[in-house]
Short mmCIF file of C-alpha atoms in Angstrom, two decimals:
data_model
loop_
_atom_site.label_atom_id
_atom_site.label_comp_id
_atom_site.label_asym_id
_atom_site.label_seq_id
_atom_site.Cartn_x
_atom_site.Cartn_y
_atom_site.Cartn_z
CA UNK I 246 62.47 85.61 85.40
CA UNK I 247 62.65 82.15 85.83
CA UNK I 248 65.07 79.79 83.49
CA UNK I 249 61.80 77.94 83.04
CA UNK I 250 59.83 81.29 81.72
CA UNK I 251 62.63 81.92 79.85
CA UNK I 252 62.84 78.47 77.98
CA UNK I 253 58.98 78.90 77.95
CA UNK I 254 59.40 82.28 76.16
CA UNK I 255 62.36 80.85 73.52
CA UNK I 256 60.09 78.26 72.49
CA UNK I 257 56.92 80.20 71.58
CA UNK I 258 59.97 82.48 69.62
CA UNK I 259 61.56 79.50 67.78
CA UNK I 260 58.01 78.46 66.79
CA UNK I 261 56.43 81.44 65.68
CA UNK I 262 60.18 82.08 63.80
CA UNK I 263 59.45 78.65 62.31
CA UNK I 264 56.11 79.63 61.31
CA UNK I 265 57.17 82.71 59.52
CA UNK I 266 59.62 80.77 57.97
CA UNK I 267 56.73 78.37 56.70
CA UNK I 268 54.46 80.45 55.99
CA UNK I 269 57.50 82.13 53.40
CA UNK I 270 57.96 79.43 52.07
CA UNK I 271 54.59 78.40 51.15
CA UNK I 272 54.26 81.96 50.00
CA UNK I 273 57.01 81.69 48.20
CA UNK I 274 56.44 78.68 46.66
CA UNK I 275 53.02 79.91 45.41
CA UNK I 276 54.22 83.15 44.41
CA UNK I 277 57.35 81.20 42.01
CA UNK I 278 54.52 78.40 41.20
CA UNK I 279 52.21 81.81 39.88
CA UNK I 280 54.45 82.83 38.00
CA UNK I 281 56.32 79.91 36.36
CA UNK I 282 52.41 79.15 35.99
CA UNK I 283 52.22 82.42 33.28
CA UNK I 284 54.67 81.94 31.53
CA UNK I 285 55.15 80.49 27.84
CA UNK I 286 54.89 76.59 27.03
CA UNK I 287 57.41 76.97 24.48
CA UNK I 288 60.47 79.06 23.47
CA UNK I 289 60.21 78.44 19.81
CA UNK I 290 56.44 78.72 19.36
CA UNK I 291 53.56 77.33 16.67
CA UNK I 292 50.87 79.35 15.77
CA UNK I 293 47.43 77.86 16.73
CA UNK I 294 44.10 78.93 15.07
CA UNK I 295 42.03 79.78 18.37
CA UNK I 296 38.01 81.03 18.23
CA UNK I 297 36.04 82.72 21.34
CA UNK I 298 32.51 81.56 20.34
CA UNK I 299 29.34 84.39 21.47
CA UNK I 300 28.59 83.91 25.06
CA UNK I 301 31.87 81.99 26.06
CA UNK I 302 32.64 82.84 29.94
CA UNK I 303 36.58 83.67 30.37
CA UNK I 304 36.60 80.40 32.58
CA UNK I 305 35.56 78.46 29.63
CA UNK I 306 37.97 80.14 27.47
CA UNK I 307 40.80 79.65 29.78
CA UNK I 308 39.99 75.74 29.76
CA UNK I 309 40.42 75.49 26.31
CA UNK I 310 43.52 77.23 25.91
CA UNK I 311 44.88 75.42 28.56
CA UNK I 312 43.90 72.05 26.92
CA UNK I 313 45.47 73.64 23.47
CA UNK I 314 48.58 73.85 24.96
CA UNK I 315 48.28 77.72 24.85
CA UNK I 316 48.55 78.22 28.59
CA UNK I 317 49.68 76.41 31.34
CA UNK I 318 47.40 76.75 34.23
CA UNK I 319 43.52 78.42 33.38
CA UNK I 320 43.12 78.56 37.23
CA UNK I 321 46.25 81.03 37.82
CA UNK I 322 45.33 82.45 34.43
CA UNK I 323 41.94 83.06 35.39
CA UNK I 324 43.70 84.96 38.71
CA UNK I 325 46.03 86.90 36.53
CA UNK I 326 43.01 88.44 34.47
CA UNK I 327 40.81 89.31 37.32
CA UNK I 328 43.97 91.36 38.53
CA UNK I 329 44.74 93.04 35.54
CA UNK I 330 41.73 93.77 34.34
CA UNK I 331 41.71 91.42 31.37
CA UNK I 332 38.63 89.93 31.73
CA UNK I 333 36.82 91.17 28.47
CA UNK I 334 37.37 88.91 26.09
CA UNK I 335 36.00 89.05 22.70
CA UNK I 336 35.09 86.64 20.26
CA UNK I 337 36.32 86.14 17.05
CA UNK I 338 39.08 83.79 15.67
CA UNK I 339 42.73 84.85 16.50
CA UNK I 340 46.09 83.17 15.61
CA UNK I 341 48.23 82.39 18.62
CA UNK I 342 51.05 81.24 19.58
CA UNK I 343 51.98 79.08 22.23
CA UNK I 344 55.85 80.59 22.87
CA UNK I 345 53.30 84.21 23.84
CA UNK I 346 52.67 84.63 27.78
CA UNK I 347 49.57 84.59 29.63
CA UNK I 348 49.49 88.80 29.78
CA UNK I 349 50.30 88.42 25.81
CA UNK I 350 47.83 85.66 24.97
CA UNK I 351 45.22 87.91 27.23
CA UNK I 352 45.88 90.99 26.16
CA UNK I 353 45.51 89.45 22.32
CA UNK I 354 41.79 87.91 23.30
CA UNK I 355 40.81 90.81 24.85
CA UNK I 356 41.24 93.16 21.36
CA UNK I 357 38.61 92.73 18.76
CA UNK I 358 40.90 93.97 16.14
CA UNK I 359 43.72 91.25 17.09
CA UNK I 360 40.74 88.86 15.62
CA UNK I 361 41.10 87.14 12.24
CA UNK I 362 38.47 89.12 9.47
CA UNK I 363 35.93 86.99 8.85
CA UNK I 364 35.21 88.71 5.91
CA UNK I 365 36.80 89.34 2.28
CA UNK I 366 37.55 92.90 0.61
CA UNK I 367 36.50 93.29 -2.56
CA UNK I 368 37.20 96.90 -5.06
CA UNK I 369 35.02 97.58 -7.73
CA UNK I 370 36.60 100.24 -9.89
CA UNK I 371 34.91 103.21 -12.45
CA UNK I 372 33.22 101.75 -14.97
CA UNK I 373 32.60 97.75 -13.75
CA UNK I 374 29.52 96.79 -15.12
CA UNK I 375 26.94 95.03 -13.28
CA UNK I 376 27.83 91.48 -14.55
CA UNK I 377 31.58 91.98 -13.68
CA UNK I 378 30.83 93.19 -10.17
CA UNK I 379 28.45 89.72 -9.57
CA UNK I 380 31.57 87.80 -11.05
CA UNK I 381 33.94 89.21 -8.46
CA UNK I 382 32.08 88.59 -5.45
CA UNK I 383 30.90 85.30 -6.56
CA UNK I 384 33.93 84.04 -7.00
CA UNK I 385 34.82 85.34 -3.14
CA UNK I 386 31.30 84.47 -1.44
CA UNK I 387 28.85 81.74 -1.25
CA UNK I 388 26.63 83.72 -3.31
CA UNK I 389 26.43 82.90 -6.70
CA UNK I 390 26.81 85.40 -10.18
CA UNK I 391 23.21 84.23 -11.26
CA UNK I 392 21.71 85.25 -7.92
CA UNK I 393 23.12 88.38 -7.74
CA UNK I 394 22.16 89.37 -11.43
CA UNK I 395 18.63 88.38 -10.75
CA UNK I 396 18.29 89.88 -7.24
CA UNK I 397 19.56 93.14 -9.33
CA UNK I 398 17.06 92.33 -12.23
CA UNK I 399 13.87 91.75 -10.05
CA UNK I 400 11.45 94.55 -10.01
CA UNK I 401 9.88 93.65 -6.67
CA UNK I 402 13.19 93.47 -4.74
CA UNK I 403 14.31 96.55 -5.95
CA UNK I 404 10.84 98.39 -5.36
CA UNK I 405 11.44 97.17 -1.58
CA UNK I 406 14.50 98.99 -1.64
CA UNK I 407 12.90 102.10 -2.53
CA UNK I 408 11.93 103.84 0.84
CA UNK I 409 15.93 103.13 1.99
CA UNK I 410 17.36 104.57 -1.30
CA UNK I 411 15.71 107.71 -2.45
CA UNK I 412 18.20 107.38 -5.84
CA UNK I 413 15.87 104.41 -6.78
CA UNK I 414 13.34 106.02 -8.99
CA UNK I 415 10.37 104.83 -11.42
CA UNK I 416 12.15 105.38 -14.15
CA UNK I 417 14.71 102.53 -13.71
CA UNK I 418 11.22 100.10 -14.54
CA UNK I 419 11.95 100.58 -17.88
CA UNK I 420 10.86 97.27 -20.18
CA UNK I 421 14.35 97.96 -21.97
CA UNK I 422 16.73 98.38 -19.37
CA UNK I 423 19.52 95.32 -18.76
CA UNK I 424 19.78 95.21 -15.05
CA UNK I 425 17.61 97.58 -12.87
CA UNK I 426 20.59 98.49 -10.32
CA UNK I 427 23.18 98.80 -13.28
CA UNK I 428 24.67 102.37 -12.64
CA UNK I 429 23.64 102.12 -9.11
CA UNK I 430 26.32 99.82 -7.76
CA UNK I 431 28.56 102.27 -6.43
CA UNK I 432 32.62 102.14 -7.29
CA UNK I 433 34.48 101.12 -3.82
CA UNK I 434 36.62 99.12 -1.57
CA UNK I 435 33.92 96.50 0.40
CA UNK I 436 34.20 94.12 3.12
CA UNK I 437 31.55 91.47 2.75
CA UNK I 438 31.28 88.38 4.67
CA UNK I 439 32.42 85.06 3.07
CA UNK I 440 29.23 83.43 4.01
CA UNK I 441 26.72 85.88 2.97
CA UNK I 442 23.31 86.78 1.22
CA UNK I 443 22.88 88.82 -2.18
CA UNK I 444 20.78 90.96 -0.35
CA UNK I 445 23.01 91.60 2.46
CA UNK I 446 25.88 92.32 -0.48
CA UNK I 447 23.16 94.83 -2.10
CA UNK I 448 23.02 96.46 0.48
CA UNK I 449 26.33 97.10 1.70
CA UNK I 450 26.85 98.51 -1.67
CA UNK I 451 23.52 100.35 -1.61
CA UNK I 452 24.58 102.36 1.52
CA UNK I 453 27.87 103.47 -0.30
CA UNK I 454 25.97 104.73 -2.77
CA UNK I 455 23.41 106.30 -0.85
CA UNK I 456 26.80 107.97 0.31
CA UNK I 457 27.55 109.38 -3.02
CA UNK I 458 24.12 110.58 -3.52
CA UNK I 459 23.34 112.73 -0.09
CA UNK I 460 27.17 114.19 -1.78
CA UNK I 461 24.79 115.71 -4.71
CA UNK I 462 21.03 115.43 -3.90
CA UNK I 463 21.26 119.30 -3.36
CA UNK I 464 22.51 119.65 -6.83
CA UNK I 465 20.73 116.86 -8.55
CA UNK I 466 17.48 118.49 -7.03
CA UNK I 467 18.42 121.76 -9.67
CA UNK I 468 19.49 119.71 -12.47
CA UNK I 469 17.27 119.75 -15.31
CA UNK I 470 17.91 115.77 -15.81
CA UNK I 471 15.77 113.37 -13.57
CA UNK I 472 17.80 111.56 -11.03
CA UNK I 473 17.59 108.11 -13.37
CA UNK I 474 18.93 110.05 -16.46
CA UNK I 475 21.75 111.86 -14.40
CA UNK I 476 23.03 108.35 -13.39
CA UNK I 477 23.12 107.41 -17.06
CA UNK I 478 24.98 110.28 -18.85
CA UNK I 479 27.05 109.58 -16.22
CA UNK I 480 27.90 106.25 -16.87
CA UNK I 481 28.55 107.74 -20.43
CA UNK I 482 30.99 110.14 -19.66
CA UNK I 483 32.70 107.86 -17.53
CA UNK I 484 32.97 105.10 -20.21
CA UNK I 485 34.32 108.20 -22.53
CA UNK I 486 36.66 109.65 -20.21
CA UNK I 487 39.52 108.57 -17.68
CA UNK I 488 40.42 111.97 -16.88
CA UNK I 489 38.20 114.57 -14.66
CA UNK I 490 38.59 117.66 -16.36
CA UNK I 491 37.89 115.80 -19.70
CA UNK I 492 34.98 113.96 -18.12
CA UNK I 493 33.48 117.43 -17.69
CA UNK I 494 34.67 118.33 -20.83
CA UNK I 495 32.35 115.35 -22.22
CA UNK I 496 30.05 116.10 -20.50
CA UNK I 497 28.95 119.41 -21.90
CA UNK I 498 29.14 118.46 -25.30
CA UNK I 499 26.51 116.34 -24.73
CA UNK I 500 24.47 118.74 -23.07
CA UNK I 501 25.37 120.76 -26.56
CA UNK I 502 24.20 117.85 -28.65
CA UNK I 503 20.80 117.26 -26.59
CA UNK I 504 20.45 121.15 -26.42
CA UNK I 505 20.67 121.41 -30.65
CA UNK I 506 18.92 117.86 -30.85
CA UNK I 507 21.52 116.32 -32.14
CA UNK I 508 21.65 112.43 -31.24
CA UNK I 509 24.93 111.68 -28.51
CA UNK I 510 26.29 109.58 -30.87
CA UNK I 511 28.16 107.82 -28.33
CA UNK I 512 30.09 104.66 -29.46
CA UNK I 513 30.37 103.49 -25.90
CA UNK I 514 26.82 102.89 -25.69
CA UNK I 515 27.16 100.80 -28.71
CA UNK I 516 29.92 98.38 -26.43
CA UNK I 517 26.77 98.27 -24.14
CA UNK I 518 24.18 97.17 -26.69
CA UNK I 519 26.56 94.66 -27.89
CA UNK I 520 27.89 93.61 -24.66
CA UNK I 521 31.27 93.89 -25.28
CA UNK I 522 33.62 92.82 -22.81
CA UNK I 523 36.33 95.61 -21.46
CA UNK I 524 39.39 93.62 -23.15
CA UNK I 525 37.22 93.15 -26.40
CA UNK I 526 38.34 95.39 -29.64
CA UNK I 527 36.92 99.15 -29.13
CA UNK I 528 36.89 99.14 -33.07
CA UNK I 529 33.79 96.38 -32.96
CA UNK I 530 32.15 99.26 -31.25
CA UNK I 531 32.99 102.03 -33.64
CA UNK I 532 31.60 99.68 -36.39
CA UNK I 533 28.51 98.85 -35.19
CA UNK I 534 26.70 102.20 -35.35
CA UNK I 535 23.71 100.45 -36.96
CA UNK I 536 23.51 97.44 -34.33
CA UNK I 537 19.56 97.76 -33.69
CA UNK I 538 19.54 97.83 -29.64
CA UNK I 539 17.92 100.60 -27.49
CA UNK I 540 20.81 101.59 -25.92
CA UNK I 541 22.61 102.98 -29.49
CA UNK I 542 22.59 106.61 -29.40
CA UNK I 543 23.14 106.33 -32.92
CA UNK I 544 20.03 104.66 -33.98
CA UNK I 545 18.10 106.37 -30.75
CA UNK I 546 17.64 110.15 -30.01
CA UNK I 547 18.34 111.16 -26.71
CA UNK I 548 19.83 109.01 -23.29
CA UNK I 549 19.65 105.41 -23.32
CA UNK I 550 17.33 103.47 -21.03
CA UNK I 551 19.60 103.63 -18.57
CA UNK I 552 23.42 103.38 -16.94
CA UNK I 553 25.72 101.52 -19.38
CA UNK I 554 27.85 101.00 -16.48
CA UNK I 555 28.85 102.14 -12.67
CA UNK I 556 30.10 105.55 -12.33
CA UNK I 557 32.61 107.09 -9.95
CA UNK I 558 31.71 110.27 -8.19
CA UNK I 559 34.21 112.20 -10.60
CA UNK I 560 32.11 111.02 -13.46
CA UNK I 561 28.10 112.03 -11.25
CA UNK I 562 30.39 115.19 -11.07
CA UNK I 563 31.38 116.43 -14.28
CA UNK I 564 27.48 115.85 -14.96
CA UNK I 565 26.60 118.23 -12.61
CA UNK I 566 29.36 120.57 -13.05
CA UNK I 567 30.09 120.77 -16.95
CA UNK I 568 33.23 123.02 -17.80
CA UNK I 569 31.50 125.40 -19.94
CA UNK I 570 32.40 125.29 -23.53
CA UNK I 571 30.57 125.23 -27.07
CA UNK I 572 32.32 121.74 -28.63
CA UNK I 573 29.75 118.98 -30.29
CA UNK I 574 32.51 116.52 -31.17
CA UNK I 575 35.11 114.64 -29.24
CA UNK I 576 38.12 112.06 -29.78
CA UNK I 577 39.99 110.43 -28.31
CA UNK I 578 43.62 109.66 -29.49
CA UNK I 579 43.64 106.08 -28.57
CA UNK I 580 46.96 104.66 -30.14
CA UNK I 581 48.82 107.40 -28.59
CA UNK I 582 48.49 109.16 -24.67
CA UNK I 583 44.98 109.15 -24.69
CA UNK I 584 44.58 112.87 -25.20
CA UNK I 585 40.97 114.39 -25.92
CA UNK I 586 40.54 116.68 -28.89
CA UNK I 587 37.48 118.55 -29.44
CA UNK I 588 35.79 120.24 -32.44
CA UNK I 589 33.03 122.32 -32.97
CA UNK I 590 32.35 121.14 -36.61
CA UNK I 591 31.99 117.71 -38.11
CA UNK I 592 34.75 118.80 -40.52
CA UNK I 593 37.25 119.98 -37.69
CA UNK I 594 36.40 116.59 -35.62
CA UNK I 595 36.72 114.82 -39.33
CA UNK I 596 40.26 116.59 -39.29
CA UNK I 597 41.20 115.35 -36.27
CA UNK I 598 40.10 111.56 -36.38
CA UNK I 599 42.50 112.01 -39.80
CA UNK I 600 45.13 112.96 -37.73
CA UNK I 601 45.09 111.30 -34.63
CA UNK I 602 43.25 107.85 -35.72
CA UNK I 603 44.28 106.87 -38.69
#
């Protein structure tokens, strides 16, 4: 081989060494430039309030964060999530924070439950009454106490909701009842949205009651008391009662009472009538037997026109399933642990308001 072939030959080595060595480096220099390009803005970080509107493409997204200071580079981003599968972003407002990588910014946008709640959570306990549930989610909502209470009171909303909630019945469109959905506002934990509509609310609760109900249509089907007039003794046992096994306690003796036709006798309807607030004196109750209102089982024979308040599925329960016994009187010992004392006779139940009341 010639020295000429062999320079020849060196040459086309040194270049295509050179080359390699270019093509390296510009590797190289992409490669560091990718991933200096993921990594976080900031060491010590801020959290930044960041929504994904509907129909925003991940390009779009990637733009804004970058512009937020959230991410570096959306083009290398937009690389990185096409190779790791991180391309399904979902909308919703998250809080980020701009000392978080691109994989940990990603991976955050690309969970729906890393996304801020939009909505509020709200528990209505045993034995709210219609007016205090409206209170509580107006003062969390747009929608107003007054809009609720007459969505509730209107007799052609709630005859719409009929054919959805087989517990609303003809006999709620009674001329004397307060609300039409008192008693039907089922006890829970909700999560309503803070911009929102009373019907929407309605029926969120609705459905949680509709819940309840499927729990005991079986039994309510057998039970000699109409649907409406289930839903009200049990309101009445659960104003009477905090414990189960005396809330079925209760609620026998008033089957005892109705069986001998005895009036209930109830004082806790007589809060009702006279719309007595929860923190309000019990005592106005107890002296008010005679306050003329539809809803005193003193002056009235029989249920009231309806619920006095929401019950709990302990309380639709003990209504269904009674613990057997032959009691027509009840106390309560109120100024000591709240036990229940029952009596068969007025002069036993005499005895023990004596001894336990006064």
């Amino acid at each position: 081989m010639s020295k000429k072939t062999k320079r020849r030959k060196l040459k086309i080595k040194n270049i295509i060494i050179l080359a390699l060595i270019v093509i390296i480096l510009i590797f190289g220099g992409i490669f560091i430039y990718y991933n200096n390009s993921l990594k976080a803005i900031n060491k010590n970080g801020n959290d930044i309030e960041f929504t994904i509107n509907e129909g925003e493409s991940l390009r779009t997204v990637l733009d804004r964060l970058e512009d937020d200071g959230l991410i570096k580079n959306s083009n290398m981003s937009f690389i990185y999530a096409r190779l790791n599968n991180l391309t399904d972003i979902k909308m919703g407002t998250y809080v980020l924070n701009d000392s978080l990588d691109t994989d940990a910014i990603l991976n955050t946008i690309n969970s729906s439950s890393a996304a801020l709640s939009k909505g509020i959570r709200l528990t209505f306990v045993e034995g709210d009454w219609a007016k205090h549930i409206a209170q509580k989610i107006a003062e969390a909502t747009n929608v107003t106490e007054d809009e609720l209470l007459t969505l509730w009171n209107d007799e052609e909303y709630v005859r719409s909701l009929m054919n959805d909630y087989p517990f609303l019945t003809e006999e709620i469109f009674n001329d004397n009842v307060r609300i039409l959905l008192e008693g039907y506002l089922c006890p829970n934990t909700y999560e309503f949205d803070k911009e929102t509509t009373a019907d929407q609310i309605t029926r969120i609760i609705l459905n949680q009651t509709l819940n309840v109900y499927n729990e005991f249509a079986d039994e309510m089907s057998q039970s000699n008391l109409s649907i409406h007039q289930i839903y009200t003794l049990a309101s009445i046992v659960q104003y009477e009662a905090s414990k189960e096994e005396d809330m079925q306690m209760i609620a026998q003796v008033f089957y005892n009472r109705m069986e001998q036709g005895m009036p209930l006798q109830s004082s806790v309807t007589v809060c009702y009538a006279l719309d007595i607030e929860k923190d309000d004196d019990w005592f106005r109750c107890e002296a008010n037997p005679d306050y003329d209102s539809p809803y005193n089982t003193y002056m009235y024979q029989g249920l009231p026109p309806g619920p006095i308040l929401n019950p709990g599925t302990q309380a639709i329960r003990a209504v269904l399933e009674p613990s057997a016994n032959d009691y027509l009187y009840f106390m309560a010992d109120v100024y000591g642990d709240g036990t229940v004392y029952y009596a068969t006779t007025y002069e036993e139940h005499l005895a023990n308001v004596e001894k336990y009341l006064n």
